[in-house]
């Protein structure tokens, strides 16, 4: 686990030895371990519809491992292995590959209620900074001194701010 | 010879079962363990902690003659150091079967993070293996080196206390206290080291061709007394861990300790690991007998294996953060067959290496006798009876 320049805590599957110490010690329970091959269905030799569709294994062999549906996300491969390796830990990356392109994390983008707002806490003019100044935010388990960068606003007046998803 | 072959076949079966388990774990994945995202540390790492600390404890014992110059214990030196190597190898095997990607350790070592106890532990183990091999070689070639002995002793202090730092630095699990564990681990390690030393020497006399002089038996009795004192200290420390760290605290996380008091692992730890050996060692007649010593040693070692499991589980049976969603307040644990086989694998490695060492490396005699041979040493043969030493007829004949 390490901090990126933008403040995101990031895992590195090349260096992770799979000891799960970070999981053991994470007070938020947000780190997960790949107990087995994450995309093992790619190696399934059984076709969905016999004599009609190819089996995942046939498709994988034809396209090359890591380049077959249904989970293939080429964009993800820009910063992390596109096929999630087994025996290492992983956590939310805030879609760091999207952030590099100036895009918002996908959960923020997709949230229909705009309940997730993303932005630069260092910038006093950013939407997140303005909102945190306007309402009374809190963070989980602040007493542990982990200084999390995820804030929660419980009580707010929806009329008091312009609806936003934030910005990068 | 038949007995040895039978013993080697049993150990061979244990190794084969362990290798099959290892292959399955690294091909199928860690789903073979009683894995959940809550119980991330289970029996394999508890077994590793047990072996690692026992190895450190053996280093403390071997330091008595090698570092502190207690020359009357020189006769246990070579066996103890070799046993330390065997125990460490068993610990590494269990550790590898705990790690998801053990080959990545190479990246881990070469990108140092001095703030991490895990990195320090890896570095210390690297040094430990080298100085331990060098120390054994120096004893084997009759040039026992005080320098290597001292290095082994210092690194063993480092590994046992750093392990306390590692397990204890988990701020999210306040029930595991770093300051306490860095003292508790070396003390329990010493108890395990004494038990393993006594057991190995008793086994050498009972099952191998080794024979000890009266003086050497007296030294084993003396070690048993030290062993009794250390077990007493372990009991007191454990009671304070329970009282101060568990029962008297109102913190939510400390409820895990109270919960563990009713668990099988705690009961085994308390009764087998502390009460029974202490009881046996407090009674002089039992303490002097071979059976009494052996029972106390086996009981303590078994209890301490449960103690390591209980310690690890006490830190994680309360689910934290979002992992707690949909989970009970306390999760329960029962090892899978694969996890049990990892422990069997570790034990088989330990016993196989040790048996081969006894057979081919002559662990009895390491050094030229450094003490003048006393009158007592001249009594050549003593048989072992359950109630102590009995001079054999042959021995008596030689005397005449």
GROMACS .gro file of N, CA, C and O in nm, chain A residues 1 12-37 40 85-89 140-141 143-144 146 152, chain B residues 26-31 35-37 39-41 98-102 104-105 107-108 111 117-118 165-166 169-173 176 312 315-316 320-323:
model
  312
    1UNK      N    1   0.084  -0.118   0.000
    1UNK     CA    2   0.000   0.000   0.000
    1UNK      C    3   0.088   0.125   0.000
    1UNK      O    4   0.189   0.129   0.069
   12UNK      N    5  -0.037  -0.217  -0.475
   12UNK     CA    6   0.052  -0.253  -0.586
   12UNK      C    7   0.061  -0.405  -0.592
   12UNK      O    8   0.133  -0.467  -0.513
   13UNK      N    9  -0.012  -0.467  -0.685
   13UNK     CA   10  -0.013  -0.614  -0.689
   13UNK      C   11   0.123  -0.676  -0.722
   13UNK      O   12   0.145  -0.792  -0.693
   14UNK      N   13   0.215  -0.595  -0.777
   14UNK     CA   14   0.348  -0.651  -0.806
   14UNK      C   15   0.429  -0.667  -0.678
   14UNK      O   16   0.516  -0.752  -0.669
   15UNK      N   17   0.404  -0.581  -0.581
   15UNK     CA   18   0.481  -0.586  -0.457
   15UNK      C   19   0.409  -0.661  -0.346
   15UNK      O   20   0.471  -0.703  -0.249
   16UNK      N   21   0.277  -0.675  -0.357
   16UNK     CA   22   0.200  -0.737  -0.249
   16UNK      C   23   0.240  -0.884  -0.233
   16UNK      O   24   0.242  -0.959  -0.330
   17UNK      N   25   0.275  -0.923  -0.110
   17UNK     CA   26   0.312  -1.063  -0.085
   17UNK      C   27   0.192  -1.144  -0.037
   17UNK      O   28   0.204  -1.263  -0.009
   18UNK      N   29   0.078  -1.078  -0.022
   18UNK     CA   30  -0.043  -1.151   0.018
   18UNK      C   31  -0.046  -1.190   0.164
   18UNK      O   32  -0.109  -1.290   0.201
   19UNK      N   33   0.019  -1.109   0.251
   19UNK     CA   34   0.021  -1.143   0.394
   19UNK      C   35  -0.109  -1.103   0.464
   19UNK      O   36  -0.137  -1.149   0.574
   20UNK      N   37  -0.184  -1.011   0.403
   20UNK     CA   38  -0.314  -0.967   0.452
   20UNK      C   39  -0.304  -0.886   0.583
   20UNK      O   40  -0.399  -0.874   0.658
   21UNK      N   41  -0.182  -0.835   0.607
   21UNK     CA   42  -0.162  -0.752   0.726
   21UNK      C   43  -0.246  -0.625   0.716
   21UNK      O   44  -0.302  -0.580   0.815
   22UNK      N   45  -0.254  -0.569   0.595
   22UNK     CA   46  -0.332  -0.445   0.578
   22UNK      C   47  -0.481  -0.472   0.603
   22UNK      O   48  -0.551  -0.388   0.660
   23UNK      N   49  -0.527  -0.591   0.562
   23UNK     CA   50  -0.668  -0.626   0.588
   23UNK      C   51  -0.692  -0.641   0.736
   23UNK      O   52  -0.791  -0.596   0.791
   24UNK      N   53  -0.597  -0.709   0.802
   24UNK     CA   54  -0.608  -0.733   0.946
   24UNK      C   55  -0.615  -0.601   1.021
   24UNK      O   56  -0.682  -0.589   1.122
   25UNK      N   57  -0.543  -0.501   0.969
   25UNK     CA   58  -0.528  -0.376   1.042
   25UNK      C   59  -0.618  -0.265   0.989
   25UNK      O   60  -0.612  -0.153   1.037
   26UNK      N   61  -0.701  -0.293   0.888
   26UNK     CA   62  -0.784  -0.185   0.832
   26UNK      C   63  -0.910  -0.166   0.917
   26UNK      O   64  -0.994  -0.255   0.923
   27UNK      N   65  -0.922  -0.051   0.984
   27UNK     CA   66  -1.038  -0.031   1.071
   27UNK      C   67  -1.168  -0.012   0.992
   27UNK      O   68  -1.276  -0.018   1.048
   28UNK      N   69  -1.154   0.012   0.862
   28UNK     CA   70  -1.272   0.038   0.779
   28UNK      C   71  -1.320  -0.086   0.704
   28UNK      O   72  -1.427  -0.083   0.643
   29UNK      N   73  -1.240  -0.190   0.706
   29UNK     CA   74  -1.279  -0.315   0.638
   29UNK      C   75  -1.300  -0.297   0.489
   29UNK      O   76  -1.394  -0.353   0.433
   30UNK      N   77  -1.212  -0.219   0.425
   30UNK     CA   78  -1.233  -0.190   0.282
   30UNK      C   79  -1.128  -0.255   0.192
   30UNK      O   80  -1.125  -0.229   0.073
   31UNK      N   81  -1.041  -0.338   0.252
   31UNK     CA   82  -0.939  -0.405   0.169
   31UNK      C   83  -0.981  -0.552   0.152
   31UNK      O   84  -1.026  -0.615   0.248
   32UNK      N   85  -0.968  -0.601   0.033
   32UNK     CA   86  -1.012  -0.738   0.003
   32UNK      C   87  -0.896  -0.819  -0.054
   32UNK      O   88  -0.803  -0.764  -0.113
   33UNK      N   89  -0.906  -0.949  -0.036
   33UNK     CA   90  -0.801  -1.040  -0.085
   33UNK      C   91  -0.860  -1.128  -0.193
   33UNK      O   92  -0.974  -1.176  -0.179
   34UNK      N   93  -0.784  -1.148  -0.299
   34UNK     CA   94  -0.830  -1.240  -0.404
   34UNK      C   95  -0.793  -1.383  -0.363
   34UNK      O   96  -0.682  -1.429  -0.389
   35UNK      N   97  -0.888  -1.449  -0.300
   35UNK     CA   98  -0.861  -1.583  -0.245
   35UNK      C   99  -0.835  -1.685  -0.355
   35UNK      O  100  -0.771  -1.786  -0.333
   36UNK      N  101  -0.892  -1.659  -0.472
   36UNK     CA  102  -0.868  -1.750  -0.584
   36UNK      C  103  -0.866  -1.667  -0.712
   36UNK      O  104  -0.883  -1.545  -0.708
   37UNK      N  105  -0.844  -1.734  -0.824
   37UNK     CA  106  -0.836  -1.663  -0.951
   37UNK      C  107  -0.966  -1.585  -0.973
   37UNK      O  108  -1.075  -1.643  -0.973
   40UNK      N  109  -1.184  -1.685  -1.298
   40UNK     CA  110  -1.171  -1.828  -1.331
   40UNK      C  111  -1.276  -1.873  -1.433
   40UNK      O  112  -1.255  -1.972  -1.503
   85UNK      N  113  -0.506  -1.038  -1.039
   85UNK     CA  114  -0.432  -1.158  -0.999
   85UNK      C  115  -0.480  -1.215  -0.866
   85UNK      O  116  -0.529  -1.140  -0.781
   86UNK      N  117  -0.464  -1.346  -0.850
   86UNK     CA  118  -0.502  -1.406  -0.721
   86UNK      C  119  -0.385  -1.396  -0.624
   86UNK      O  120  -0.272  -1.375  -0.665
   87UNK      N  121  -0.419  -1.405  -0.495
   87UNK     CA  122  -0.314  -1.404  -0.394
   87UNK      C  123  -0.263  -1.267  -0.356
   87UNK      O  124  -0.159  -1.255  -0.291
   88UNK      N  125  -0.332  -1.162  -0.396
   88UNK     CA  126  -0.293  -1.026  -0.356
   88UNK      C  127  -0.418  -0.951  -0.307
   88UNK      O  128  -0.530  -0.993  -0.333
   89UNK      N  129  -0.393  -0.840  -0.237
   89UNK     CA  130  -0.506  -0.761  -0.189
   89UNK      C  131  -0.541  -0.652  -0.291
   89UNK      O  132  -0.459  -0.620  -0.377
  140UNK      N  133  -1.522   0.875   0.938
  140UNK     CA  134  -1.535   0.753   1.017
  140UNK      C  135  -1.410   0.730   1.102
  140UNK      O  136  -1.298   0.745   1.053
  141UNK      N  137  -1.433   0.694   1.227
  141UNK     CA  138  -1.325   0.657   1.320
  141UNK      C  139  -1.211   0.759   1.322
  141UNK      O  140  -1.093   0.724   1.311
  143UNK      N  141  -1.100   0.916   1.561
  143UNK     CA  142  -1.017   0.904   1.681
  143UNK      C  143  -0.891   0.820   1.658
  143UNK      O  144  -0.796   0.828   1.735
  144UNK      N  145  -0.890   0.740   1.552
  144UNK     CA  146  -0.773   0.656   1.526
  144UNK      C  147  -0.657   0.734   1.462
  144UNK      O  148  -0.546   0.684   1.452
  146UNK      N  149  -0.628   0.823   1.149
  146UNK     CA  150  -0.591   0.776   1.014
  146UNK      C  151  -0.613   0.885   0.908
  146UNK      O  152  -0.573   0.866   0.793
  152UNK      N  153  -1.841   1.257   0.523
  152UNK     CA  154  -1.985   1.232   0.514
  152UNK      C  155  -2.060   1.356   0.561
  152UNK      O  156  -2.022   1.418   0.660
  194UNK      N  157  -0.174  -2.339  -0.400
  194UNK     CA  158  -0.123  -2.243  -0.498
  194UNK      C  159  -0.185  -2.260  -0.636
  194UNK      O  160  -0.167  -2.174  -0.722
  195UNK      N  161  -0.257  -2.368  -0.659
  195UNK     CA  162  -0.326  -2.380  -0.788
  195UNK      C  163  -0.474  -2.343  -0.772
  195UNK      O  164  -0.526  -2.257  -0.843
  196UNK      N  165  -0.541  -2.404  -0.675
  196UNK     CA  166  -0.684  -2.375  -0.655
  196UNK      C  167  -0.703  -2.238  -0.591
  196UNK      O  168  -0.793  -2.163  -0.626
  197UNK      N  169  -0.616  -2.205  -0.496
  197UNK     CA  170  -0.630  -2.077  -0.426
  197UNK      C  171  -0.657  -2.098  -0.279
  197UNK      O  172  -0.670  -2.211  -0.231
  198UNK      N  173  -0.666  -1.988  -0.209
  198UNK     CA  174  -0.680  -1.994  -0.063
  198UNK      C  175  -0.823  -2.023  -0.019
  198UNK      O  176  -0.854  -2.015   0.099
  199UNK      N  177  -0.907  -2.056  -0.115
  199UNK     CA  178  -1.043  -2.096  -0.078
  199UNK      C  179  -1.040  -2.227   0.001
  199UNK      O  180  -1.138  -2.265   0.063
  203UNK      N  181  -1.139  -1.942   0.486
  203UNK     CA  182  -1.119  -1.801   0.456
  203UNK      C  183  -1.252  -1.723   0.458
  203UNK      O  184  -1.356  -1.774   0.416
  204UNK      N  185  -1.243  -1.607   0.513
  204UNK     CA  186  -1.348  -1.508   0.495
  204UNK      C  187  -1.272  -1.377   0.491
  204UNK      O  188  -1.155  -1.373   0.526
  205UNK      N  189  -1.338  -1.270   0.452
  205UNK     CA  190  -1.268  -1.143   0.454
  205UNK      C  191  -1.253  -1.091   0.596
  205UNK      O  192  -1.192  -0.987   0.619
  207UNK      N  193  -1.187  -1.333   0.885
  207UNK     CA  194  -1.082  -1.416   0.943
  207UNK      C  195  -0.971  -1.433   0.839
  207UNK      O  196  -0.964  -1.533   0.769
  208UNK      N  197  -0.885  -1.334   0.831
  208UNK     CA  198  -0.782  -1.338   0.727
  208UNK      C  199  -0.655  -1.406   0.776
  208UNK      O  200  -0.572  -1.448   0.698
  209UNK      N  201  -0.638  -1.414   0.907
  209UNK     CA  202  -0.524  -1.484   0.966
  209UNK      C  203  -0.580  -1.604   1.042
  209UNK      O  204  -0.660  -1.587   1.135
  266UNK      N  205   0.096  -1.939   0.406
  266UNK     CA  206   0.002  -1.834   0.447
  266UNK      C  207   0.001  -1.721   0.345
  266UNK      O  208  -0.103  -1.659   0.320
  267UNK      N  209   0.119  -1.694   0.285
  267UNK     CA  210   0.131  -1.580   0.194
  267UNK      C  211   0.064  -1.610   0.060
  267UNK      O  212   0.081  -1.718   0.004
  268UNK      N  213  -0.008  -1.511   0.009
  268UNK     CA  214  -0.075  -1.528  -0.119
  268UNK      C  215   0.022  -1.528  -0.235
  268UNK      O  216   0.004  -1.600  -0.333
  269UNK      N  217   0.127  -1.445  -0.227
  269UNK     CA  218   0.224  -1.435  -0.336
  269UNK      C  219   0.365  -1.432  -0.277
  269UNK      O  220   0.429  -1.326  -0.274
  270UNK      N  221   0.413  -1.546  -0.227
  270UNK     CA  222   0.543  -1.544  -0.159
  270UNK      C  223   0.660  -1.502  -0.247
  270UNK      O  224   0.757  -1.448  -0.198
  272UNK      N  225   0.676  -1.261  -0.442
  272UNK     CA  226   0.688  -1.116  -0.447
  272UNK      C  227   0.777  -1.061  -0.335
  272UNK      O  228   0.805  -0.942  -0.332
  273UNK      N  229   0.818  -1.149  -0.245
  273UNK     CA  230   0.901  -1.104  -0.132
  273UNK      C  231   1.028  -1.035  -0.183
  273UNK      O  232   1.082  -0.947  -0.117
  275UNK      N  233   1.058  -0.825  -0.432
  275UNK     CA  234   1.030  -0.682  -0.452
  275UNK      C  235   1.021  -0.612  -0.317
  275UNK      O  236   1.066  -0.501  -0.298
  276UNK      N  237   0.959  -0.683  -0.227
  276UNK     CA  238   0.932  -0.632  -0.093
  276UNK      C  239   1.063  -0.600  -0.021
  276UNK      O  240   1.079  -0.496   0.042
  279UNK      N  241   1.254  -0.288  -0.180
  279UNK     CA  242   1.194  -0.155  -0.172
  279UNK      C  243   1.167  -0.129  -0.025
  279UNK      O  244   1.056  -0.140   0.023
  285UNK      N  245   0.703  -0.306   1.039
  285UNK     CA  246   0.763  -0.418   1.114
  285UNK      C  247   0.780  -0.542   1.027
  285UNK      O  248   0.870  -0.622   1.049
  286UNK      N  249   0.694  -0.555   0.927
  286UNK     CA  250   0.701  -0.672   0.839
  286UNK      C  251   0.831  -0.670   0.759
  286UNK      O  252   0.895  -0.773   0.738
  333UNK      N  253   0.584  -0.650   1.783
  333UNK     CA  254   0.556  -0.518   1.724
  333UNK      C  255   0.459  -0.535   1.606
  333UNK      O  256   0.361  -0.462   1.593
  334UNK      N  257   0.487  -0.635   1.523
  334UNK     CA  258   0.405  -0.659   1.404
  334UNK      C  259   0.259  -0.688   1.440
  334UNK      O  260   0.167  -0.622   1.392
  337UNK      N  261   0.108  -0.388   1.643
  337UNK     CA  262   0.094  -0.254   1.586
  337UNK      C  263  -0.039  -0.236   1.513
  337UNK      O  264  -0.060  -0.136   1.446
  338UNK      N  265  -0.125  -0.332   1.526
  338UNK     CA  266  -0.254  -0.323   1.458
  338UNK      C  267  -0.347  -0.234   1.541
  338UNK      O  268  -0.420  -0.282   1.626
  339UNK      N  269  -0.341  -0.105   1.514
  339UNK     CA  270  -0.418  -0.008   1.593
  339UNK      C  271  -0.568  -0.035   1.585
  339UNK      O  272  -0.643   0.002   1.676
  340UNK      N  273  -0.610  -0.097   1.476
  340UNK     CA  274  -0.753  -0.127   1.462
  340UNK      C  275  -0.794  -0.240   1.556
  340UNK      O  276  -0.912  -0.265   1.573
  341UNK      N  277  -0.697  -0.310   1.613
  341UNK     CA  278  -0.725  -0.424   1.702
  341UNK      C  279  -0.660  -0.398   1.837
  341UNK      O  280  -0.556  -0.457   1.868
  344UNK      N  281  -0.484  -0.640   2.085
  344UNK     CA  282  -0.346  -0.684   2.069
  344UNK      C  283  -0.256  -0.565   2.100
  344UNK      O  284  -0.248  -0.471   2.023
  480UNK      N  285  -0.421  -1.473   1.775
  480UNK     CA  286  -0.455  -1.421   1.642
  480UNK      C  287  -0.606  -1.402   1.630
  480UNK      O  288  -0.654  -1.297   1.586
  483UNK      N  289  -0.781  -1.107   1.794
  483UNK     CA  290  -0.771  -0.979   1.725
  483UNK      C  291  -0.872  -0.961   1.614
  483UNK      O  292  -0.891  -0.849   1.566
  484UNK      N  293  -0.934  -1.066   1.568
  484UNK     CA  294  -1.014  -1.050   1.446
  484UNK      C  295  -1.155  -1.108   1.451
  484UNK      O  296  -1.225  -1.104   1.349
  488UNK      N  297  -1.484  -0.567   1.146
  488UNK     CA  298  -1.465  -0.422   1.147
  488UNK      C  299  -1.519  -0.356   1.021
  488UNK      O  300  -1.519  -0.417   0.914
  489UNK      N  301  -1.559  -0.231   1.036
  489UNK     CA  302  -1.597  -0.150   0.921
  489UNK      C  303  -1.708  -0.213   0.838
  489UNK      O  304  -1.799  -0.276   0.891
  490UNK      N  305  -1.694  -0.197   0.707
  490UNK     CA  306  -1.801  -0.246   0.621
  490UNK      C  307  -1.804  -0.398   0.614
  490UNK      O  308  -1.901  -0.458   0.571
  491UNK      N  309  -1.696  -0.463   0.661
  491UNK     CA  310  -1.695  -0.610   0.668
  491UNK      C  311  -1.799  -0.660   0.767
  491UNK      O  312  -1.839  -0.776   0.763
   0.00000   0.00000   0.00000
